[in-house]
Amino acid sequence: MRTLSIFNSLTRTVEKFEPLNPPLVTYYSCGPTVYSRQHLGNMRSYLFADTLKRALEFDGFTVRHVMNITDVGHMTSDADAGEDKVEMAAHAEGRSPQELAARYTQAFLGDLEQLNVEPAEVYCRATDHITDMIGLIGRIIERGYAYVAPSGVYFDVVRYRACGRSVAEAKGSGRPGRLSRQRLEEQHSAQRLEHAPDKRSPHDFALWVLNQPRHLMQWDSPWGRGYPGWHVECSAMAMKYLGETIDLHSGGIDHIPIHHENEIAQSESATGKPFARYFVHNAFLVGSEGAKISKSAGRFPVLDDLVAAGINPLAFRLFCFAAKYRSELGFSLDALKAAERNLYYLWGFTKVARPEQPDAPFARDYYERFAEALNDDLNTPRALAAALELVAEAYRRSDLRVWQTLTALDRVMGLRLEAQLNYVRASRLPDDIQALVDRRTRARAERNFELADQLRQELVARGYEVRDRRDGSSSYAPRWS
RNA sequence: GGCGGCGUACCCAAGUGGCUAAGGGAGAGGUCUGCAAAACCUCGAUUCGUCGGUUCGAUUCCGACCGCCGCCUCCA
């Protein structure tokens, strides 16, 4: 078994990854709040999570991956006027929150499928786990880290941050958050003045929201009718499916200061145990001007936009694979097109590959390079370079026996090479296309190149790729599925 | 105000205290081909935002500056 080194946000260093009970890895990654389409920036995160999971599997681990689908409780802010994102969007679209959530959940899963993301072992909806959340909140209250106020049950951030010294002492000088390294008093609190007046501190966050009669989704709880806060579903569901201490937790870099900090706080104050042993965060996809692509900024491309532009979704997958997860990635059509060229380069190899033969010895070096790069904190760009050079080397040597290696690498890259091979091999030409092919073959035999070229143009226009070989034979295949 | 990050060729993007600064795209030239396409070969940053410092030696470490970005309010 190889050892993955990965940057752990908890320690801010690259560490050897060692799960609690190998070969099992318990992995929780943050899923979407389903009130809108997930844009390409979001998709980068899910692709990153997928690559991380595939890398662990490449190394021989068995990954149990849990992803949340948050369909309630995600507020637009923590102020009084904060509204539930799902309910707000539902209202705007004239649907029920349930309909809206179901619709965007489907769209989300469809996107993952198009990107060839391995399905998680468990997708869990927040609304299916209300009792788990209530149980967790109860434990937090018992341990003294949450309190009940008229407007809700709040996590007592000041008490938690005090951790080992008196609350009074900690007030205004609490220890910095483990992930964000921010001290409470250093945070810009001007924006938080609108907070619920019965909160003890502006930093406290809601575990359970009470007395919001206009809210549609409500459940009974020991503290009254209401609904859960945003972060608590992740803690509750992660623990339910993976245990009180999980191996690995990932998400976007923006989750470091709020969501994950809060998850850790509420989880560990409930259990007294470490919540996650490794936290891993991916950087943003940014627009051409270097600004992040964000939902709140309004317009942002979604996967369907790429498809509409004629770009294969897997090109986006490869595009993300070609950059390190911890670096910002600059999105542009040119850059995406470059990735698409690489995709077609690898797919094109299926037309000449020798899947029935064992690999030539030279393939081994490239496999090793790929594995080494991958395990070096997921250096996917270097891994990709190894894969591309493997194919180039095969062409160069005119020794095309590298298929076993290439497909092994593709179990991490996820470009569906195997499926592409089957597709290319299985596809028979439709009769009308075959007729054109026959006519062209005849024309070429008669050295009537004018007609042959005309027929080639026709075939290309119909979506077929024409490749004449040196020996005079030709291949006609649909231009990529 | 606090926390964090970035600046490598036309574009995307790795990387290292000193071996030729990965790889890809685009571009130029070539091989092959009836011509294409595909594939392969060659070329391409004497240089890594700027200025200092440490060092025998820095793109890589330190400092300052310039520029860009994220977070501290929902955000992958």
PDB file of C-alpha atoms in Angstrom, chain A residues 85-324:
ATOM      1  CA  LYS A  85     -32.106  29.748   1.546  1.00  0.00           C
ATOM      2  CA  VAL A  86     -34.211  26.843   0.445  1.00  0.00           C
ATOM      3  CA  GLU A  87     -37.460  28.459   1.498  1.00  0.00           C
ATOM      4  CA  MET A  88     -36.507  31.759  -0.054  1.00  0.00           C
ATOM      5  CA  ALA A  89     -35.697  30.183  -3.404  1.00  0.00           C
ATOM      6  CA  ALA A  90     -38.838  28.063  -3.241  1.00  0.00           C
ATOM      7  CA  HIS A  91     -40.902  31.155  -2.677  1.00  0.00           C
ATOM      8  CA  ALA A  92     -39.239  32.893  -5.608  1.00  0.00           C
ATOM      9  CA  GLU A  93     -39.952  29.951  -7.881  1.00  0.00           C
ATOM     10  CA  GLY A  94     -43.433  29.374  -6.579  1.00  0.00           C
ATOM     11  CA  ARG A  95     -42.771  25.857  -5.379  1.00  0.00           C
ATOM     12  CA  SER A  96     -42.695  24.087  -2.079  1.00  0.00           C
ATOM     13  CA  PRO A  97     -39.315  23.788  -0.407  1.00  0.00           C
ATOM     14  CA  GLN A  98     -39.504  20.029  -0.854  1.00  0.00           C
ATOM     15  CA  GLU A  99     -40.109  20.291  -4.582  1.00  0.00           C
ATOM     16  CA  LEU A 100     -37.316  22.759  -4.974  1.00  0.00           C
ATOM     17  CA  ALA A 101     -34.858  20.681  -2.993  1.00  0.00           C
ATOM     18  CA  ALA A 102     -35.766  17.537  -4.896  1.00  0.00           C
ATOM     19  CA  ARG A 103     -35.323  19.297  -8.196  1.00  0.00           C
ATOM     20  CA  TYR A 104     -31.898  20.700  -7.429  1.00  0.00           C
ATOM     21  CA  THR A 105     -30.786  17.488  -5.802  1.00  0.00           C
ATOM     22  CA  GLN A 106     -31.553  15.697  -9.035  1.00  0.00           C
ATOM     23  CA  ALA A 107     -29.737  18.313 -11.060  1.00  0.00           C
ATOM     24  CA  PHE A 108     -26.750  18.033  -8.765  1.00  0.00           C
ATOM     25  CA  LEU A 109     -26.551  14.255  -8.996  1.00  0.00           C
ATOM     26  CA  GLY A 110     -26.931  14.531 -12.755  1.00  0.00           C
ATOM     27  CA  ASP A 111     -23.952  16.859 -12.912  1.00  0.00           C
ATOM     28  CA  LEU A 112     -21.865  14.478 -10.852  1.00  0.00           C
ATOM     29  CA  GLU A 113     -22.761  11.663 -13.188  1.00  0.00           C
ATOM     30  CA  GLN A 114     -21.752  13.701 -16.217  1.00  0.00           C
ATOM     31  CA  LEU A 115     -18.440  14.449 -14.564  1.00  0.00           C
ATOM     32  CA  ASN A 116     -17.950  10.763 -13.820  1.00  0.00           C
ATOM     33  CA  VAL A 117     -17.801  11.358 -10.088  1.00  0.00           C
ATOM     34  CA  GLU A 118     -17.994   8.118  -8.139  1.00  0.00           C
ATOM     35  CA  PRO A 119     -21.222   8.117  -6.155  1.00  0.00           C
ATOM     36  CA  ALA A 120     -20.786   8.490  -2.423  1.00  0.00           C
ATOM     37  CA  GLU A 121     -21.627   5.475  -0.300  1.00  0.00           C
ATOM     38  CA  VAL A 122     -24.202   7.626   1.467  1.00  0.00           C
ATOM     39  CA  TYR A 123     -25.992  10.765   0.378  1.00  0.00           C
ATOM     40  CA  CYS A 124     -27.939  12.074   3.334  1.00  0.00           C
ATOM     41  CA  ARG A 125     -30.569  14.761   3.456  1.00  0.00           C
ATOM     42  CA  ALA A 126     -30.741  17.093   6.415  1.00  0.00           C
ATOM     43  CA  THR A 127     -34.514  16.795   6.677  1.00  0.00           C
ATOM     44  CA  ASP A 128     -34.217  13.025   7.083  1.00  0.00           C
ATOM     45  CA  HIS A 129     -32.015  13.450  10.126  1.00  0.00           C
ATOM     46  CA  ILE A 130     -33.850  15.894  12.329  1.00  0.00           C
ATOM     47  CA  THR A 131     -33.960  13.481  15.248  1.00  0.00           C
ATOM     48  CA  ASP A 132     -30.235  12.907  14.997  1.00  0.00           C
ATOM     49  CA  MET A 133     -29.653  16.615  15.107  1.00  0.00           C
ATOM     50  CA  ILE A 134     -31.971  17.044  18.069  1.00  0.00           C
ATOM     51  CA  GLY A 135     -30.060  14.309  19.852  1.00  0.00           C
ATOM     52  CA  LEU A 136     -26.765  16.001  19.173  1.00  0.00           C
ATOM     53  CA  ILE A 137     -28.019  19.382  20.301  1.00  0.00           C
ATOM     54  CA  GLY A 138     -29.227  17.756  23.512  1.00  0.00           C
ATOM     55  CA  ARG A 139     -25.761  16.398  24.171  1.00  0.00           C
ATOM     56  CA  ILE A 140     -24.180  19.792  23.568  1.00  0.00           C
ATOM     57  CA  ILE A 141     -26.578  21.428  26.018  1.00  0.00           C
ATOM     58  CA  GLU A 142     -25.854  18.729  28.605  1.00  0.00           C
ATOM     59  CA  ARG A 143     -22.162  19.414  28.372  1.00  0.00           C
ATOM     60  CA  GLY A 144     -22.795  23.099  28.898  1.00  0.00           C
ATOM     61  CA  TYR A 145     -21.805  24.415  25.491  1.00  0.00           C
ATOM     62  CA  ALA A 146     -25.222  25.516  24.330  1.00  0.00           C
ATOM     63  CA  TYR A 147     -28.068  27.433  25.886  1.00  0.00           C
ATOM     64  CA  VAL A 148     -31.734  27.912  25.161  1.00  0.00           C
ATOM     65  CA  ALA A 149     -32.989  31.415  24.405  1.00  0.00           C
ATOM     66  CA  PRO A 150     -36.397  32.559  23.184  1.00  0.00           C
ATOM     67  CA  SER A 151     -35.247  32.790  19.577  1.00  0.00           C
ATOM     68  CA  GLY A 152     -33.381  29.500  19.536  1.00  0.00           C
ATOM     69  CA  VAL A 153     -30.778  27.166  20.925  1.00  0.00           C
ATOM     70  CA  TYR A 154     -27.345  28.703  20.511  1.00  0.00           C
ATOM     71  CA  PHE A 155     -23.874  27.328  20.652  1.00  0.00           C
ATOM     72  CA  ASP A 156     -21.876  29.162  23.284  1.00  0.00           C
ATOM     73  CA  VAL A 157     -18.798  30.137  21.326  1.00  0.00           C
ATOM     74  CA  VAL A 158     -17.176  32.119  24.095  1.00  0.00           C
ATOM     75  CA  ARG A 159     -17.389  29.236  26.550  1.00  0.00           C
ATOM     76  CA  TYR A 160     -16.075  26.864  23.951  1.00  0.00           C
ATOM     77  CA  ARG A 161     -13.183  29.081  23.026  1.00  0.00           C
ATOM     78  CA  ALA A 162     -12.338  29.456  26.708  1.00  0.00           C
ATOM     79  CA  CYS A 163     -11.586  25.747  26.815  1.00  0.00           C
ATOM     80  CA  GLY A 164      -9.457  25.253  29.899  1.00  0.00           C
ATOM     81  CA  ARG A 165      -9.624  28.696  31.404  1.00  0.00           C
ATOM     82  CA  SER A 166     -12.458  30.688  32.809  1.00  0.00           C
ATOM     83  CA  VAL A 167     -15.077  32.095  30.546  1.00  0.00           C
ATOM     84  CA  ALA A 168     -14.580  35.543  32.025  1.00  0.00           C
ATOM     85  CA  GLU A 169     -10.917  35.325  31.254  1.00  0.00           C
ATOM     86  CA  ALA A 170     -11.576  34.183  27.746  1.00  0.00           C
ATOM     87  CA  LYS A 171     -14.028  36.911  26.988  1.00  0.00           C
ATOM     88  CA  GLY A 172     -12.325  39.106  24.480  1.00  0.00           C
ATOM     89  CA  SER A 173      -9.216  36.977  24.423  1.00  0.00           C
ATOM     90  CA  GLY A 174     -10.391  33.505  23.530  1.00  0.00           C
ATOM     91  CA  ARG A 175      -7.973  31.234  21.792  1.00  0.00           C
ATOM     92  CA  PRO A 176      -7.968  31.445  18.032  1.00  0.00           C
ATOM     93  CA  GLY A 177     -10.063  29.008  16.050  1.00  0.00           C
ATOM     94  CA  ARG A 178      -8.170  25.878  15.197  1.00  0.00           C
ATOM     95  CA  LEU A 179      -8.717  26.202  11.489  1.00  0.00           C
ATOM     96  CA  SER A 180      -9.145  29.898  10.910  1.00  0.00           C
ATOM     97  CA  ARG A 181      -6.609  31.064  13.519  1.00  0.00           C
ATOM     98  CA  GLN A 182      -8.840  33.995  14.143  1.00  0.00           C
ATOM     99  CA  ARG A 183      -9.453  35.425  17.596  1.00  0.00           C
ATOM    100  CA  LEU A 184     -12.989  36.449  18.339  1.00  0.00           C
ATOM    101  CA  GLU A 185     -12.192  40.017  19.243  1.00  0.00           C
ATOM    102  CA  GLU A 186     -10.209  40.423  16.057  1.00  0.00           C
ATOM    103  CA  GLN A 187     -13.155  39.624  13.918  1.00  0.00           C
ATOM    104  CA  HIS A 188     -14.951  42.392  12.230  1.00  0.00           C
ATOM    105  CA  SER A 189     -18.189  42.454  14.158  1.00  0.00           C
ATOM    106  CA  ALA A 190     -19.820  45.575  12.786  1.00  0.00           C
ATOM    107  CA  GLN A 191     -21.853  43.490  10.403  1.00  0.00           C
ATOM    108  CA  ARG A 192     -23.062  41.295  13.210  1.00  0.00           C
ATOM    109  CA  LEU A 193     -24.801  43.995  15.227  1.00  0.00           C
ATOM    110  CA  GLU A 194     -28.121  42.858  13.861  1.00  0.00           C
ATOM    111  CA  HIS A 195     -27.818  39.568  15.674  1.00  0.00           C
ATOM    112  CA  ALA A 196     -30.663  38.130  17.671  1.00  0.00           C
ATOM    113  CA  PRO A 197     -30.759  40.170  20.876  1.00  0.00           C
ATOM    114  CA  ASP A 198     -31.016  37.156  23.138  1.00  0.00           C
ATOM    115  CA  LYS A 199     -27.744  35.677  21.979  1.00  0.00           C
ATOM    116  CA  ARG A 200     -25.062  35.941  24.631  1.00  0.00           C
ATOM    117  CA  SER A 201     -22.440  36.813  22.078  1.00  0.00           C
ATOM    118  CA  PRO A 202     -22.636  37.876  18.455  1.00  0.00           C
ATOM    119  CA  HIS A 203     -20.360  34.949  17.674  1.00  0.00           C
ATOM    120  CA  ASP A 204     -22.832  32.361  18.913  1.00  0.00           C
ATOM    121  CA  PHE A 205     -24.534  30.430  16.179  1.00  0.00           C
ATOM    122  CA  ALA A 206     -27.913  28.740  16.048  1.00  0.00           C
ATOM    123  CA  LEU A 207     -28.246  25.012  16.590  1.00  0.00           C
ATOM    124  CA  TRP A 208     -32.013  25.146  16.608  1.00  0.00           C
ATOM    125  CA  VAL A 209     -34.180  28.070  15.552  1.00  0.00           C
ATOM    126  CA  LEU A 210     -37.348  28.840  17.501  1.00  0.00           C
ATOM    127  CA  ASN A 211     -40.339  31.102  17.073  1.00  0.00           C
ATOM    128  CA  GLN A 212     -40.227  31.659  13.364  1.00  0.00           C
ATOM    129  CA  PRO A 213     -43.892  30.974  12.562  1.00  0.00           C
ATOM    130  CA  ARG A 214     -43.500  31.915   8.899  1.00  0.00           C
ATOM    131  CA  HIS A 215     -40.970  29.169   8.303  1.00  0.00           C
ATOM    132  CA  LEU A 216     -42.588  26.298   6.422  1.00  0.00           C
ATOM    133  CA  MET A 217     -40.351  23.443   7.480  1.00  0.00           C
ATOM    134  CA  GLN A 218     -40.704  22.958  11.222  1.00  0.00           C
ATOM    135  CA  TRP A 219     -40.322  20.082  13.654  1.00  0.00           C
ATOM    136  CA  ASP A 220     -41.084  19.517  17.303  1.00  0.00           C
ATOM    137  CA  SER A 221     -38.152  19.445  19.668  1.00  0.00           C
ATOM    138  CA  PRO A 222     -37.601  19.456  23.440  1.00  0.00           C
ATOM    139  CA  TRP A 223     -37.132  23.222  23.154  1.00  0.00           C
ATOM    140  CA  GLY A 224     -40.149  23.889  21.017  1.00  0.00           C
ATOM    141  CA  ARG A 225     -41.189  23.807  17.426  1.00  0.00           C
ATOM    142  CA  GLY A 226     -38.516  24.983  15.035  1.00  0.00           C
ATOM    143  CA  TYR A 227     -35.801  23.893  12.662  1.00  0.00           C
ATOM    144  CA  PRO A 228     -32.082  23.185  12.747  1.00  0.00           C
ATOM    145  CA  GLY A 229     -29.267  25.628  12.133  1.00  0.00           C
ATOM    146  CA  TRP A 230     -26.915  25.272   9.232  1.00  0.00           C
ATOM    147  CA  HIS A 231     -23.882  23.476  10.636  1.00  0.00           C
ATOM    148  CA  VAL A 232     -25.461  20.928  12.872  1.00  0.00           C
ATOM    149  CA  GLU A 233     -26.627  18.587  10.124  1.00  0.00           C
ATOM    150  CA  CYS A 234     -23.064  17.880   9.066  1.00  0.00           C
ATOM    151  CA  SER A 235     -21.939  16.943  12.548  1.00  0.00           C
ATOM    152  CA  ALA A 236     -24.987  14.804  13.193  1.00  0.00           C
ATOM    153  CA  MET A 237     -24.843  12.938   9.910  1.00  0.00           C
ATOM    154  CA  ALA A 238     -21.088  12.504   9.863  1.00  0.00           C
ATOM    155  CA  MET A 239     -21.224  10.915  13.298  1.00  0.00           C
ATOM    156  CA  LYS A 240     -24.244   8.812  12.485  1.00  0.00           C
ATOM    157  CA  TYR A 241     -22.704   7.193   9.425  1.00  0.00           C
ATOM    158  CA  LEU A 242     -19.012   7.338  10.199  1.00  0.00           C
ATOM    159  CA  GLY A 243     -18.590   7.443  13.970  1.00  0.00           C
ATOM    160  CA  GLU A 244     -17.624  10.136  16.432  1.00  0.00           C
ATOM    161  CA  THR A 245     -14.133  10.492  15.062  1.00  0.00           C
ATOM    162  CA  ILE A 246     -13.807  10.372  11.301  1.00  0.00           C
ATOM    163  CA  ASP A 247     -10.634  10.033   9.315  1.00  0.00           C
ATOM    164  CA  LEU A 248     -11.099  12.620   6.659  1.00  0.00           C
ATOM    165  CA  HIS A 249     -13.227  15.669   6.069  1.00  0.00           C
ATOM    166  CA  SER A 250     -13.044  17.918   3.048  1.00  0.00           C
ATOM    167  CA  GLY A 251     -14.648  20.999   1.592  1.00  0.00           C
ATOM    168  CA  GLY A 252     -13.982  24.313  -0.051  1.00  0.00           C
ATOM    169  CA  ILE A 253     -11.496  26.701   1.474  1.00  0.00           C
ATOM    170  CA  ASP A 254     -14.311  29.083   2.313  1.00  0.00           C
ATOM    171  CA  HIS A 255     -15.599  26.607   4.878  1.00  0.00           C
ATOM    172  CA  ILE A 256     -12.528  26.933   7.043  1.00  0.00           C
ATOM    173  CA  PRO A 257     -13.528  29.939   9.122  1.00  0.00           C
ATOM    174  CA  ILE A 258     -17.223  29.308   9.703  1.00  0.00           C
ATOM    175  CA  HIS A 259     -18.715  26.031   8.746  1.00  0.00           C
ATOM    176  CA  HIS A 260     -15.907  23.696   9.677  1.00  0.00           C
ATOM    177  CA  GLU A 261     -14.861  25.673  12.693  1.00  0.00           C
ATOM    178  CA  ASN A 262     -18.413  25.386  13.938  1.00  0.00           C
ATOM    179  CA  GLU A 263     -18.691  21.733  13.030  1.00  0.00           C
ATOM    180  CA  ILE A 264     -15.607  20.969  15.055  1.00  0.00           C
ATOM    181  CA  ALA A 265     -16.823  23.046  17.961  1.00  0.00           C
ATOM    182  CA  GLN A 266     -20.242  21.483  18.229  1.00  0.00           C
ATOM    183  CA  SER A 267     -19.048  17.942  17.516  1.00  0.00           C
ATOM    184  CA  GLU A 268     -16.177  17.935  19.940  1.00  0.00           C
ATOM    185  CA  SER A 269     -18.099  19.642  22.685  1.00  0.00           C
ATOM    186  CA  ALA A 270     -20.736  16.924  22.373  1.00  0.00           C
ATOM    187  CA  THR A 271     -18.387  13.940  22.297  1.00  0.00           C
ATOM    188  CA  GLY A 272     -15.197  15.146  23.926  1.00  0.00           C
ATOM    189  CA  LYS A 273     -13.370  13.421  21.093  1.00  0.00           C
ATOM    190  CA  PRO A 274     -11.578  14.714  18.020  1.00  0.00           C
ATOM    191  CA  PHE A 275     -14.103  15.146  15.244  1.00  0.00           C
ATOM    192  CA  ALA A 276     -11.962  14.656  12.149  1.00  0.00           C
ATOM    193  CA  ARG A 277      -8.321  13.681  11.974  1.00  0.00           C
ATOM    194  CA  TYR A 278      -7.612  15.275   8.617  1.00  0.00           C
ATOM    195  CA  PHE A 279      -9.300  18.329   7.215  1.00  0.00           C
ATOM    196  CA  VAL A 280      -8.549  19.022   3.570  1.00  0.00           C
ATOM    197  CA  HIS A 281      -9.632  22.101   1.655  1.00  0.00           C
ATOM    198  CA  ASN A 282      -9.582  22.979  -2.005  1.00  0.00           C
ATOM    199  CA  ALA A 283      -8.985  26.423  -3.445  1.00  0.00           C
ATOM    200  CA  PHE A 284     -11.414  28.299  -5.654  1.00  0.00           C
ATOM    201  CA  LEU A 285     -12.002  28.288  -9.307  1.00  0.00           C
ATOM    202  CA  VAL A 286     -11.647  31.927 -10.278  1.00  0.00           C
ATOM    203  CA  GLY A 287     -12.821  33.930 -13.230  1.00  0.00           C
ATOM    204  CA  SER A 288     -10.562  35.372 -15.857  1.00  0.00           C
ATOM    205  CA  GLU A 289     -10.122  38.573 -13.864  1.00  0.00           C
ATOM    206  CA  GLY A 290      -9.013  36.585 -10.874  1.00  0.00           C
ATOM    207  CA  ALA A 291     -12.250  37.166  -9.056  1.00  0.00           C
ATOM    208  CA  LYS A 292     -14.029  34.201  -7.619  1.00  0.00           C
ATOM    209  CA  ILE A 293     -17.076  32.819  -9.273  1.00  0.00           C
ATOM    210  CA  SER A 294     -19.745  33.056  -6.653  1.00  0.00           C
ATOM    211  CA  LYS A 295     -23.398  32.521  -6.289  1.00  0.00           C
ATOM    212  CA  SER A 296     -24.015  35.792  -4.570  1.00  0.00           C
ATOM    213  CA  ALA A 297     -22.222  37.631  -7.356  1.00  0.00           C
ATOM    214  CA  GLY A 298     -25.076  36.665  -9.593  1.00  0.00           C
ATOM    215  CA  ARG A 299     -24.080  35.124 -12.869  1.00  0.00           C
ATOM    216  CA  PHE A 300     -21.941  32.043 -12.923  1.00  0.00           C
ATOM    217  CA  PRO A 301     -21.537  29.244 -15.414  1.00  0.00           C
ATOM    218  CA  VAL A 302     -22.984  25.833 -14.668  1.00  0.00           C
ATOM    219  CA  LEU A 303     -22.118  22.554 -16.302  1.00  0.00           C
ATOM    220  CA  ASP A 304     -25.003  22.842 -18.732  1.00  0.00           C
ATOM    221  CA  ASP A 305     -23.494  26.043 -20.075  1.00  0.00           C
ATOM    222  CA  LEU A 306     -20.399  24.126 -21.079  1.00  0.00           C
ATOM    223  CA  VAL A 307     -22.415  21.403 -22.681  1.00  0.00           C
ATOM    224  CA  ALA A 308     -24.380  24.028 -24.576  1.00  0.00           C
ATOM    225  CA  ALA A 309     -21.069  25.462 -25.774  1.00  0.00           C
ATOM    226  CA  GLY A 310     -20.186  22.036 -27.135  1.00  0.00           C
ATOM    227  CA  ILE A 311     -17.623  21.221 -24.507  1.00  0.00           C
ATOM    228  CA  ASN A 312     -17.465  17.755 -23.082  1.00  0.00           C
ATOM    229  CA  PRO A 313     -18.062  17.706 -19.303  1.00  0.00           C
ATOM    230  CA  LEU A 314     -15.066  15.442 -18.903  1.00  0.00           C
ATOM    231  CA  ALA A 315     -12.944  18.216 -20.372  1.00  0.00           C
ATOM    232  CA  PHE A 316     -13.854  20.219 -17.290  1.00  0.00           C
ATOM    233  CA  ARG A 317     -12.894  17.268 -15.158  1.00  0.00           C
ATOM    234  CA  LEU A 318      -9.513  17.098 -16.846  1.00  0.00           C
ATOM    235  CA  PHE A 319      -9.151  20.856 -16.620  1.00  0.00           C
ATOM    236  CA  CYS A 320      -9.462  20.639 -12.844  1.00  0.00           C
ATOM    237  CA  PHE A 321      -7.155  17.639 -12.709  1.00  0.00           C
ATOM    238  CA  ALA A 322      -4.477  19.668 -14.490  1.00  0.00           C
ATOM    239  CA  ALA A 323      -4.113  22.050 -11.547  1.00  0.00           C
ATOM    240  CA  LYS A 324      -3.255  21.445  -7.902  1.00  0.00           C
TER     241      LYS A 324
END
